[in-house]
Amino acid sequence: ANPGRGLPRSIHIIVLNDPDTAKPLAIMSGNLVSAMRTGAVAGVGAKHLARKGSEIVGLIGGGVINKACLRAIVSAVPNIKKCLLFELIPERAKAFVQDLEEELKIQIECTSTEKEVLKQSDIVSYASAGAKKPVICEDLLKEGVLVTVTAGVEMSDSFLLNSKIVVDNIKMHLAYLHEKDEHPDGYKRVLNLPSGPLLKLIVEEKICSSEIS
C-alpha cells in the first residue's frame, strides 16, 4: 500500500482454516492482533523491569502500536497516573487522547517536544514509524527509566553499553544478522531494523550476545 495516500504501510492477514480439511473458512485483517501482540511485549517488559512506583509513561509516536503499548503498560503497572505523548500530526494526537483517556482512566497530555516527554517519564515507549527515526537523548532521561523500543530509533553506543539490555527473543534478532549476506542492501538492512544499533555492537564485538537477557 502507498503510505502517501494515508493507507497502512503493511497489511497483516489471518486465515482461519478447517482443522480437518484445511479449507479456508475466513480471511481477516490481522493488523489489530499484530498491534496488540507487539504492545504486549512493552507491557510484559514494564511489569518486570519498570522502577517500582513508576507513575508517568512517555510515548514517542501516537499510532496504533503505541496505543497497544499504553494499554499493556497501564494494565501491567498499577501506579500509572499520567501519559505524555509526542506526536507530530495534531489530528492523530487529538484522536489518541479521545480514544484512550476515558478508557484507561489516566491523564493524557500532548507535548510539543520529545524533550518534555523524556525529562518527566518513568517509562518511555518508542513506536514512531516516520521516515526520520527518533533519537534517544540519554542525557534527558531519568535515572533508572525503562525505555521500550518497538520501532526503529537512533541510539548511541554509549547508551547501549551503559544500559541493561533485555530483548524479547535474542535468537530471532541474531538470526537477522544472516540477512545481511542475502539481502541486496547487505549490512544496511540490519542497521535499519529496530534492533539494528544493538546488532551493530555485536558485530563490532563491543558487546557479547551472552550478556543480553
JSON list of C-alpha atoms in Angstrom, two decimals:
[
{"chain": "A", "resi": 1, "resn": "ALA", "atom": "CA", "xyz": [0.00, 0.00, 0.00]},
{"chain": "A", "resi": 2, "resn": "ASN", "atom": "CA", "xyz": [1.09, 3.59, -0.60]},
{"chain": "A", "resi": 3, "resn": "PRO", "atom": "CA", "xyz": [1.54, 5.38, 2.76]},
{"chain": "A", "resi": 4, "resn": "GLY", "atom": "CA", "xyz": [1.43, 8.70, 0.95]},
{"chain": "A", "resi": 5, "resn": "ARG", "atom": "CA", "xyz": [-2.30, 8.21, 0.48]},
{"chain": "A", "resi": 6, "resn": "GLY", "atom": "CA", "xyz": [-2.97, 7.58, 4.12]},
{"chain": "A", "resi": 7, "resn": "LEU", "atom": "CA", "xyz": [-3.13, 3.82, 3.73]},
{"chain": "A", "resi": 8, "resn": "PRO", "atom": "CA", "xyz": [-1.41, 1.38, 6.11]},
{"chain": "A", "resi": 9, "resn": "ARG", "atom": "CA", "xyz": [2.25, 0.67, 5.45]},
{"chain": "A", "resi": 10, "resn": "SER", "atom": "CA", "xyz": [1.60, -3.06, 5.67]},
{"chain": "A", "resi": 11, "resn": "ILE", "atom": "CA", "xyz": [-1.42, -5.33, 5.92]},
{"chain": "A", "resi": 12, "resn": "HIS", "atom": "CA", "xyz": [-1.38, -8.41, 8.14]},
{"chain": "A", "resi": 13, "resn": "ILE", "atom": "CA", "xyz": [-3.72, -11.25, 7.21]},
{"chain": "A", "resi": 14, "resn": "ILE", "atom": "CA", "xyz": [-5.14, -14.03, 9.40]},
{"chain": "A", "resi": 15, "resn": "VAL", "atom": "CA", "xyz": [-6.53, -17.09, 7.63]},
{"chain": "A", "resi": 16, "resn": "LEU", "atom": "CA", "xyz": [-8.87, -19.37, 9.60]},
{"chain": "A", "resi": 17, "resn": "ASN", "atom": "CA", "xyz": [-8.77, -22.93, 8.29]},
{"chain": "A", "resi": 18, "resn": "ASP", "atom": "CA", "xyz": [-10.92, -26.00, 8.88]},
{"chain": "A", "resi": 19, "resn": "PRO", "atom": "CA", "xyz": [-8.80, -28.26, 11.14]},
{"chain": "A", "resi": 20, "resn": "ASP", "atom": "CA", "xyz": [-9.81, -31.41, 9.24]},
{"chain": "A", "resi": 21, "resn": "THR", "atom": "CA", "xyz": [-9.75, -30.34, 5.60]},
{"chain": "A", "resi": 22, "resn": "ALA", "atom": "CA", "xyz": [-7.55, -27.22, 5.78]},
{"chain": "A", "resi": 23, "resn": "LYS", "atom": "CA", "xyz": [-10.23, -25.44, 3.75]},
{"chain": "A", "resi": 24, "resn": "PRO", "atom": "CA", "xyz": [-10.08, -21.64, 4.33]},
{"chain": "A", "resi": 25, "resn": "LEU", "atom": "CA", "xyz": [-13.09, -20.55, 6.36]},
{"chain": "A", "resi": 26, "resn": "ALA", "atom": "CA", "xyz": [-12.25, -16.86, 6.71]},
{"chain": "A", "resi": 27, "resn": "ILE", "atom": "CA", "xyz": [-9.65, -14.34, 5.64]},
{"chain": "A", "resi": 28, "resn": "MET", "atom": "CA", "xyz": [-9.39, -11.48, 8.11]},
{"chain": "A", "resi": 29, "resn": "SER", "atom": "CA", "xyz": [-7.30, -8.42, 8.77]},
{"chain": "A", "resi": 30, "resn": "GLY", "atom": "CA", "xyz": [-4.69, -9.20, 11.40]},
{"chain": "A", "resi": 31, "resn": "ASN", "atom": "CA", "xyz": [-3.49, -5.65, 11.98]},
{"chain": "A", "resi": 32, "resn": "LEU", "atom": "CA", "xyz": [-5.21, -5.30, 15.35]},
{"chain": "A", "resi": 33, "resn": "VAL", "atom": "CA", "xyz": [-3.95, -8.68, 16.56]},
{"chain": "A", "resi": 34, "resn": "SER", "atom": "CA", "xyz": [-0.44, -7.81, 15.38]},
{"chain": "A", "resi": 35, "resn": "ALA", "atom": "CA", "xyz": [-0.55, -4.45, 17.18]},
{"chain": "A", "resi": 36, "resn": "MET", "atom": "CA", "xyz": [-1.80, -5.98, 20.43]},
{"chain": "A", "resi": 37, "resn": "ARG", "atom": "CA", "xyz": [0.90, -8.66, 20.27]},
{"chain": "A", "resi": 38, "resn": "THR", "atom": "CA", "xyz": [3.59, -6.00, 19.83]},
{"chain": "A", "resi": 39, "resn": "GLY", "atom": "CA", "xyz": [2.17, -3.82, 22.57]},
{"chain": "A", "resi": 40, "resn": "ALA", "atom": "CA", "xyz": [2.04, -6.78, 24.94]},
{"chain": "A", "resi": 41, "resn": "VAL", "atom": "CA", "xyz": [5.84, -7.03, 24.81]},
{"chain": "A", "resi": 42, "resn": "ALA", "atom": "CA", "xyz": [6.11, -3.49, 26.17]},
{"chain": "A", "resi": 43, "resn": "GLY", "atom": "CA", "xyz": [3.59, -4.37, 28.88]},
{"chain": "A", "resi": 44, "resn": "VAL", "atom": "CA", "xyz": [5.45, -7.50, 29.98]},
{"chain": "A", "resi": 45, "resn": "GLY", "atom": "CA", "xyz": [8.70, -5.54, 29.98]},
{"chain": "A", "resi": 46, "resn": "ALA", "atom": "CA", "xyz": [7.16, -2.81, 32.12]},
{"chain": "A", "resi": 47, "resn": "LYS", "atom": "CA", "xyz": [5.75, -5.34, 34.58]},
{"chain": "A", "resi": 48, "resn": "HIS", "atom": "CA", "xyz": [9.14, -6.87, 35.28]},
{"chain": "A", "resi": 49, "resn": "LEU", "atom": "CA", "xyz": [11.59, -4.06, 34.55]},
{"chain": "A", "resi": 50, "resn": "ALA", "atom": "CA", "xyz": [9.99, -0.71, 35.36]},
{"chain": "A", "resi": 51, "resn": "ARG", "atom": "CA", "xyz": [11.16, 1.02, 38.52]},
{"chain": "A", "resi": 52, "resn": "LYS", "atom": "CA", "xyz": [8.84, 0.46, 41.47]},
{"chain": "A", "resi": 53, "resn": "GLY", "atom": "CA", "xyz": [6.44, 3.35, 41.87]},
{"chain": "A", "resi": 54, "resn": "SER", "atom": "CA", "xyz": [6.56, 4.43, 38.21]},
{"chain": "A", "resi": 55, "resn": "GLU", "atom": "CA", "xyz": [3.70, 6.84, 37.54]},
{"chain": "A", "resi": 56, "resn": "ILE", "atom": "CA", "xyz": [4.38, 8.59, 34.21]},
{"chain": "A", "resi": 57, "resn": "VAL", "atom": "CA", "xyz": [4.52, 6.95, 30.78]},
{"chain": "A", "resi": 58, "resn": "GLY", "atom": "CA", "xyz": [6.03, 8.84, 27.86]},
{"chain": "A", "resi": 59, "resn": "LEU", "atom": "CA", "xyz": [5.14, 7.93, 24.28]},
{"chain": "A", "resi": 60, "resn": "ILE", "atom": "CA", "xyz": [7.09, 8.89, 21.17]},
{"chain": "A", "resi": 61, "resn": "GLY", "atom": "CA", "xyz": [4.58, 8.33, 18.39]},
{"chain": "A", "resi": 62, "resn": "GLY", "atom": "CA", "xyz": [0.79, 8.25, 18.59]},
{"chain": "A", "resi": 63, "resn": "GLY", "atom": "CA", "xyz": [-0.06, 5.45, 16.17]},
{"chain": "A", "resi": 64, "resn": "VAL", "atom": "CA", "xyz": [-1.70, 2.05, 16.55]},
{"chain": "A", "resi": 65, "resn": "ILE", "atom": "CA", "xyz": [1.35, 0.39, 18.10]},
{"chain": "A", "resi": 66, "resn": "ASN", "atom": "CA", "xyz": [1.79, 2.92, 20.91]},
{"chain": "A", "resi": 67, "resn": "LYS", "atom": "CA", "xyz": [-1.93, 2.70, 21.65]},
{"chain": "A", "resi": 68, "resn": "ALA", "atom": "CA", "xyz": [-1.42, -1.01, 22.24]},
{"chain": "A", "resi": 69, "resn": "CYS", "atom": "CA", "xyz": [1.76, -0.34, 24.23]},
{"chain": "A", "resi": 70, "resn": "LEU", "atom": "CA", "xyz": [0.00, 2.14, 26.52]},
{"chain": "A", "resi": 71, "resn": "ARG", "atom": "CA", "xyz": [-2.90, -0.22, 27.14]},
{"chain": "A", "resi": 72, "resn": "ALA", "atom": "CA", "xyz": [-0.47, -3.00, 28.05]},
{"chain": "A", "resi": 73, "resn": "ILE", "atom": "CA", "xyz": [1.73, -0.81, 30.26]},
{"chain": "A", "resi": 74, "resn": "VAL", "atom": "CA", "xyz": [-1.22, 0.61, 32.19]},
{"chain": "A", "resi": 75, "resn": "SER", "atom": "CA", "xyz": [-2.54, -2.92, 32.70]},
{"chain": "A", "resi": 76, "resn": "ALA", "atom": "CA", "xyz": [0.85, -4.15, 33.93]},
{"chain": "A", "resi": 77, "resn": "VAL", "atom": "CA", "xyz": [1.87, -1.19, 36.12]},
{"chain": "A", "resi": 78, "resn": "PRO", "atom": "CA", "xyz": [-0.95, -0.24, 38.52]},
{"chain": "A", "resi": 79, "resn": "ASN", "atom": "CA", "xyz": [0.56, 3.08, 39.66]},
{"chain": "A", "resi": 80, "resn": "ILE", "atom": "CA", "xyz": [0.44, 4.78, 36.24]},
{"chain": "A", "resi": 81, "resn": "LYS", "atom": "CA", "xyz": [-1.36, 8.11, 36.56]},
{"chain": "A", "resi": 82, "resn": "LYS", "atom": "CA", "xyz": [-0.28, 10.14, 33.56]},
{"chain": "A", "resi": 83, "resn": "CYS", "atom": "CA", "xyz": [0.82, 9.76, 29.94]},
{"chain": "A", "resi": 84, "resn": "LEU", "atom": "CA", "xyz": [2.86, 12.28, 27.98]},
{"chain": "A", "resi": 85, "resn": "LEU", "atom": "CA", "xyz": [2.52, 11.99, 24.20]},
{"chain": "A", "resi": 86, "resn": "PHE", "atom": "CA", "xyz": [4.72, 13.46, 21.48]},
{"chain": "A", "resi": 87, "resn": "GLU", "atom": "CA", "xyz": [3.10, 13.08, 18.06]},
{"chain": "A", "resi": 88, "resn": "LEU", "atom": "CA", "xyz": [3.94, 15.19, 15.01]},
{"chain": "A", "resi": 89, "resn": "ILE", "atom": "CA", "xyz": [0.44, 15.02, 13.48]},
{"chain": "A", "resi": 90, "resn": "PRO", "atom": "CA", "xyz": [-2.00, 17.10, 15.60]},
{"chain": "A", "resi": 91, "resn": "GLU", "atom": "CA", "xyz": [-5.09, 15.24, 14.37]},
{"chain": "A", "resi": 92, "resn": "ARG", "atom": "CA", "xyz": [-3.59, 11.90, 15.35]},
{"chain": "A", "resi": 93, "resn": "ALA", "atom": "CA", "xyz": [-2.57, 13.21, 18.78]},
{"chain": "A", "resi": 94, "resn": "LYS", "atom": "CA", "xyz": [-6.10, 14.52, 19.38]},
{"chain": "A", "resi": 95, "resn": "ALA", "atom": "CA", "xyz": [-7.64, 11.21, 18.33]},
{"chain": "A", "resi": 96, "resn": "PHE", "atom": "CA", "xyz": [-5.22, 9.33, 20.60]},
{"chain": "A", "resi": 97, "resn": "VAL", "atom": "CA", "xyz": [-6.37, 11.30, 23.64]},
{"chain": "A", "resi": 98, "resn": "GLN", "atom": "CA", "xyz": [-10.05, 10.93, 22.75]},
{"chain": "A", "resi": 99, "resn": "ASP", "atom": "CA", "xyz": [-9.71, 7.18, 22.26]},
{"chain": "A", "resi": 100, "resn": "LEU", "atom": "CA", "xyz": [-7.74, 6.29, 25.38]},
{"chain": "A", "resi": 101, "resn": "GLU", "atom": "CA", "xyz": [-8.04, 8.88, 28.14]},
{"chain": "A", "resi": 102, "resn": "GLU", "atom": "CA", "xyz": [-11.51, 7.81, 29.25]},
{"chain": "A", "resi": 103, "resn": "GLU", "atom": "CA", "xyz": [-10.86, 4.12, 28.60]},
{"chain": "A", "resi": 104, "resn": "LEU", "atom": "CA", "xyz": [-7.69, 3.95, 30.70]},
{"chain": "A", "resi": 105, "resn": "LYS", "atom": "CA", "xyz": [-8.76, 6.49, 33.35]},
{"chain": "A", "resi": 106, "resn": "ILE", "atom": "CA", "xyz": [-5.45, 8.36, 33.25]},
{"chain": "A", "resi": 107, "resn": "GLN", "atom": "CA", "xyz": [-4.46, 11.86, 32.19]},
{"chain": "A", "resi": 108, "resn": "ILE", "atom": "CA", "xyz": [-3.00, 12.00, 28.67]},
{"chain": "A", "resi": 109, "resn": "GLU", "atom": "CA", "xyz": [-1.15, 15.21, 27.82]},
{"chain": "A", "resi": 110, "resn": "CYS", "atom": "CA", "xyz": [0.22, 16.09, 24.38]},
{"chain": "A", "resi": 111, "resn": "THR", "atom": "CA", "xyz": [3.63, 17.79, 24.33]},
{"chain": "A", "resi": 112, "resn": "SER", "atom": "CA", "xyz": [5.29, 19.96, 21.70]},
{"chain": "A", "resi": 113, "resn": "THR", "atom": "CA", "xyz": [8.74, 18.38, 22.00]},
{"chain": "A", "resi": 114, "resn": "GLU", "atom": "CA", "xyz": [10.28, 14.98, 22.75]},
{"chain": "A", "resi": 115, "resn": "LYS", "atom": "CA", "xyz": [12.38, 16.69, 25.43]},
{"chain": "A", "resi": 116, "resn": "GLU", "atom": "CA", "xyz": [9.32, 17.24, 27.62]},
{"chain": "A", "resi": 117, "resn": "VAL", "atom": "CA", "xyz": [8.47, 13.55, 27.41]},
{"chain": "A", "resi": 118, "resn": "LEU", "atom": "CA", "xyz": [11.94, 12.24, 28.17]},
{"chain": "A", "resi": 119, "resn": "LYS", "atom": "CA", "xyz": [12.62, 14.50, 31.16]},
{"chain": "A", "resi": 120, "resn": "GLN", "atom": "CA", "xyz": [9.46, 13.56, 33.06]},
{"chain": "A", "resi": 121, "resn": "SER", "atom": "CA", "xyz": [8.74, 9.93, 32.21]},
{"chain": "A", "resi": 122, "resn": "ASP", "atom": "CA", "xyz": [9.45, 6.82, 34.29]},
{"chain": "A", "resi": 123, "resn": "ILE", "atom": "CA", "xyz": [8.71, 4.60, 31.28]},
{"chain": "A", "resi": 124, "resn": "VAL", "atom": "CA", "xyz": [9.27, 5.67, 27.66]},
{"chain": "A", "resi": 125, "resn": "SER", "atom": "CA", "xyz": [7.85, 3.81, 24.68]},
{"chain": "A", "resi": 126, "resn": "TYR", "atom": "CA", "xyz": [9.23, 4.47, 21.19]},
{"chain": "A", "resi": 127, "resn": "ALA", "atom": "CA", "xyz": [6.87, 3.42, 18.38]},
{"chain": "A", "resi": 128, "resn": "SER", "atom": "CA", "xyz": [7.25, 6.03, 15.66]},
{"chain": "A", "resi": 129, "resn": "ALA", "atom": "CA", "xyz": [7.02, 4.91, 12.04]},
{"chain": "A", "resi": 130, "resn": "GLY", "atom": "CA", "xyz": [8.09, 8.12, 10.30]},
{"chain": "A", "resi": 131, "resn": "ALA", "atom": "CA", "xyz": [10.75, 8.28, 7.61]},
{"chain": "A", "resi": 132, "resn": "LYS", "atom": "CA", "xyz": [13.10, 10.01, 10.05]},
{"chain": "A", "resi": 133, "resn": "LYS", "atom": "CA", "xyz": [13.96, 7.87, 13.06]},
{"chain": "A", "resi": 134, "resn": "PRO", "atom": "CA", "xyz": [13.66, 9.49, 16.50]},
{"chain": "A", "resi": 135, "resn": "VAL", "atom": "CA", "xyz": [16.83, 9.81, 18.55]},
{"chain": "A", "resi": 136, "resn": "ILE", "atom": "CA", "xyz": [17.15, 8.63, 22.14]},
{"chain": "A", "resi": 137, "resn": "CYS", "atom": "CA", "xyz": [18.78, 11.50, 24.03]},
{"chain": "A", "resi": 138, "resn": "GLU", "atom": "CA", "xyz": [20.11, 9.69, 27.07]},
{"chain": "A", "resi": 139, "resn": "ASP", "atom": "CA", "xyz": [21.15, 12.91, 28.80]},
{"chain": "A", "resi": 140, "resn": "LEU", "atom": "CA", "xyz": [17.46, 13.83, 29.16]},
{"chain": "A", "resi": 141, "resn": "LEU", "atom": "CA", "xyz": [16.30, 10.55, 30.66]},
{"chain": "A", "resi": 142, "resn": "LYS", "atom": "CA", "xyz": [15.64, 9.99, 34.35]},
{"chain": "A", "resi": 143, "resn": "GLU", "atom": "CA", "xyz": [17.98, 7.66, 36.16]},
{"chain": "A", "resi": 144, "resn": "GLY", "atom": "CA", "xyz": [16.53, 4.15, 36.16]},
{"chain": "A", "resi": 145, "resn": "VAL", "atom": "CA", "xyz": [14.00, 4.85, 33.40]},
{"chain": "A", "resi": 146, "resn": "LEU", "atom": "CA", "xyz": [12.68, 1.94, 31.34]},
{"chain": "A", "resi": 147, "resn": "VAL", "atom": "CA", "xyz": [12.88, 2.53, 27.58]},
{"chain": "A", "resi": 148, "resn": "THR", "atom": "CA", "xyz": [10.93, 0.16, 25.32]},
{"chain": "A", "resi": 149, "resn": "VAL", "atom": "CA", "xyz": [11.54, 0.15, 21.56]},
{"chain": "A", "resi": 150, "resn": "THR", "atom": "CA", "xyz": [9.10, -1.36, 19.05]},
{"chain": "A", "resi": 151, "resn": "ALA", "atom": "CA", "xyz": [10.21, 0.65, 16.01]},
{"chain": "A", "resi": 152, "resn": "GLY", "atom": "CA", "xyz": [13.44, 1.97, 14.55]},
{"chain": "A", "resi": 153, "resn": "VAL", "atom": "CA", "xyz": [15.29, 4.53, 16.66]},
{"chain": "A", "resi": 154, "resn": "GLU", "atom": "CA", "xyz": [18.73, 6.09, 16.70]},
{"chain": "A", "resi": 155, "resn": "MET", "atom": "CA", "xyz": [20.73, 5.46, 19.86]},
{"chain": "A", "resi": 156, "resn": "SER", "atom": "CA", "xyz": [24.35, 5.97, 20.73]},
{"chain": "A", "resi": 157, "resn": "ASP", "atom": "CA", "xyz": [26.81, 3.21, 21.51]},
{"chain": "A", "resi": 158, "resn": "SER", "atom": "CA", "xyz": [27.29, 4.69, 24.98]},
{"chain": "A", "resi": 159, "resn": "PHE", "atom": "CA", "xyz": [23.56, 4.48, 25.71]},
{"chain": "A", "resi": 160, "resn": "LEU", "atom": "CA", "xyz": [23.50, 0.76, 24.96]},
{"chain": "A", "resi": 161, "resn": "LEU", "atom": "CA", "xyz": [26.81, -0.02, 26.63]},
{"chain": "A", "resi": 162, "resn": "ASN", "atom": "CA", "xyz": [25.72, 1.70, 29.85]},
{"chain": "A", "resi": 163, "resn": "SER", "atom": "CA", "xyz": [22.23, 0.19, 29.97]},
{"chain": "A", "resi": 164, "resn": "LYS", "atom": "CA", "xyz": [20.76, -3.14, 30.97]},
{"chain": "A", "resi": 165, "resn": "ILE", "atom": "CA", "xyz": [19.51, -4.66, 27.71]},
{"chain": "A", "resi": 166, "resn": "VAL", "atom": "CA", "xyz": [16.59, -7.09, 27.62]},
{"chain": "A", "resi": 167, "resn": "VAL", "atom": "CA", "xyz": [15.12, -8.37, 24.34]},
{"chain": "A", "resi": 168, "resn": "ASP", "atom": "CA", "xyz": [12.03, -10.42, 23.61]},
{"chain": "A", "resi": 169, "resn": "ASN", "atom": "CA", "xyz": [13.83, -13.17, 21.64]},
{"chain": "A", "resi": 170, "resn": "ILE", "atom": "CA", "xyz": [17.59, -12.76, 21.25]},
{"chain": "A", "resi": 171, "resn": "LYS", "atom": "CA", "xyz": [17.86, -15.76, 18.89]},
{"chain": "A", "resi": 172, "resn": "MET", "atom": "CA", "xyz": [15.45, -14.11, 16.47]},
{"chain": "A", "resi": 173, "resn": "HIS", "atom": "CA", "xyz": [17.41, -10.87, 16.47]},
{"chain": "A", "resi": 174, "resn": "LEU", "atom": "CA", "xyz": [20.71, -12.65, 15.99]},
{"chain": "A", "resi": 175, "resn": "ALA", "atom": "CA", "xyz": [19.17, -14.52, 13.06]},
{"chain": "A", "resi": 176, "resn": "TYR", "atom": "CA", "xyz": [18.69, -11.15, 11.34]},
{"chain": "A", "resi": 177, "resn": "LEU", "atom": "CA", "xyz": [22.45, -10.92, 11.04]},
{"chain": "A", "resi": 178, "resn": "HIS", "atom": "CA", "xyz": [22.38, -13.67, 8.44]},
{"chain": "A", "resi": 179, "resn": "GLU", "atom": "CA", "xyz": [20.16, -11.49, 6.24]},
{"chain": "A", "resi": 180, "resn": "LYS", "atom": "CA", "xyz": [22.99, -9.10, 5.55]},
{"chain": "A", "resi": 181, "resn": "ASP", "atom": "CA", "xyz": [24.65, -11.76, 3.39]},
{"chain": "A", "resi": 182, "resn": "GLU", "atom": "CA", "xyz": [21.48, -12.45, 1.40]},
{"chain": "A", "resi": 183, "resn": "HIS", "atom": "CA", "xyz": [19.69, -9.10, 1.24]},
{"chain": "A", "resi": 184, "resn": "PRO", "atom": "CA", "xyz": [20.61, -6.65, -1.57]},
{"chain": "A", "resi": 185, "resn": "ASP", "atom": "CA", "xyz": [21.06, -3.86, 0.99]},
{"chain": "A", "resi": 186, "resn": "GLY", "atom": "CA", "xyz": [23.53, -6.01, 2.91]},
{"chain": "A", "resi": 187, "resn": "TYR", "atom": "CA", "xyz": [24.60, -4.58, 6.28]},
{"chain": "A", "resi": 188, "resn": "LYS", "atom": "CA", "xyz": [22.28, -1.59, 5.83]},
{"chain": "A", "resi": 189, "resn": "ARG", "atom": "CA", "xyz": [19.33, -3.96, 6.09]},
{"chain": "A", "resi": 190, "resn": "VAL", "atom": "CA", "xyz": [20.42, -4.97, 9.58]},
{"chain": "A", "resi": 191, "resn": "LEU", "atom": "CA", "xyz": [21.01, -1.40, 10.73]},
{"chain": "A", "resi": 192, "resn": "ASN", "atom": "CA", "xyz": [17.51, -0.36, 9.66]},
{"chain": "A", "resi": 193, "resn": "LEU", "atom": "CA", "xyz": [15.86, -2.91, 11.94]},
{"chain": "A", "resi": 194, "resn": "PRO", "atom": "CA", "xyz": [14.61, -1.83, 15.41]},
{"chain": "A", "resi": 195, "resn": "SER", "atom": "CA", "xyz": [17.41, -3.89, 16.94]},
{"chain": "A", "resi": 196, "resn": "GLY", "atom": "CA", "xyz": [19.95, -2.51, 14.43]},
{"chain": "A", "resi": 197, "resn": "PRO", "atom": "CA", "xyz": [22.01, -0.44, 16.89]},
{"chain": "A", "resi": 198, "resn": "LEU", "atom": "CA", "xyz": [22.34, -3.45, 19.18]},
{"chain": "A", "resi": 199, "resn": "LEU", "atom": "CA", "xyz": [23.26, -5.81, 16.35]},
{"chain": "A", "resi": 200, "resn": "LYS", "atom": "CA", "xyz": [25.87, -3.30, 15.20]},
{"chain": "A", "resi": 201, "resn": "LEU", "atom": "CA", "xyz": [27.62, -3.51, 18.58]},
{"chain": "A", "resi": 202, "resn": "ILE", "atom": "CA", "xyz": [27.51, -7.30, 18.48]},
{"chain": "A", "resi": 203, "resn": "VAL", "atom": "CA", "xyz": [29.07, -7.36, 15.01]},
{"chain": "A", "resi": 204, "resn": "GLU", "atom": "CA", "xyz": [31.76, -4.92, 16.18]},
{"chain": "A", "resi": 205, "resn": "GLU", "atom": "CA", "xyz": [32.34, -7.16, 19.24]},
{"chain": "A", "resi": 206, "resn": "LYS", "atom": "CA", "xyz": [31.71, -4.26, 21.62]},
{"chain": "A", "resi": 207, "resn": "ILE", "atom": "CA", "xyz": [29.05, -6.30, 23.34]},
{"chain": "A", "resi": 208, "resn": "CYS", "atom": "CA", "xyz": [28.57, -10.06, 23.65]},
{"chain": "A", "resi": 209, "resn": "SER", "atom": "CA", "xyz": [25.17, -11.59, 22.94]},
{"chain": "A", "resi": 210, "resn": "SER", "atom": "CA", "xyz": [25.54, -13.75, 26.07]},
{"chain": "A", "resi": 211, "resn": "GLU", "atom": "CA", "xyz": [25.41, -10.56, 28.16]},
{"chain": "A", "resi": 212, "resn": "ILE", "atom": "CA", "xyz": [21.89, -9.83, 26.91]},
{"chain": "A", "resi": 213, "resn": "SER", "atom": "CA", "xyz": [18.99, -11.30, 28.84]}
]
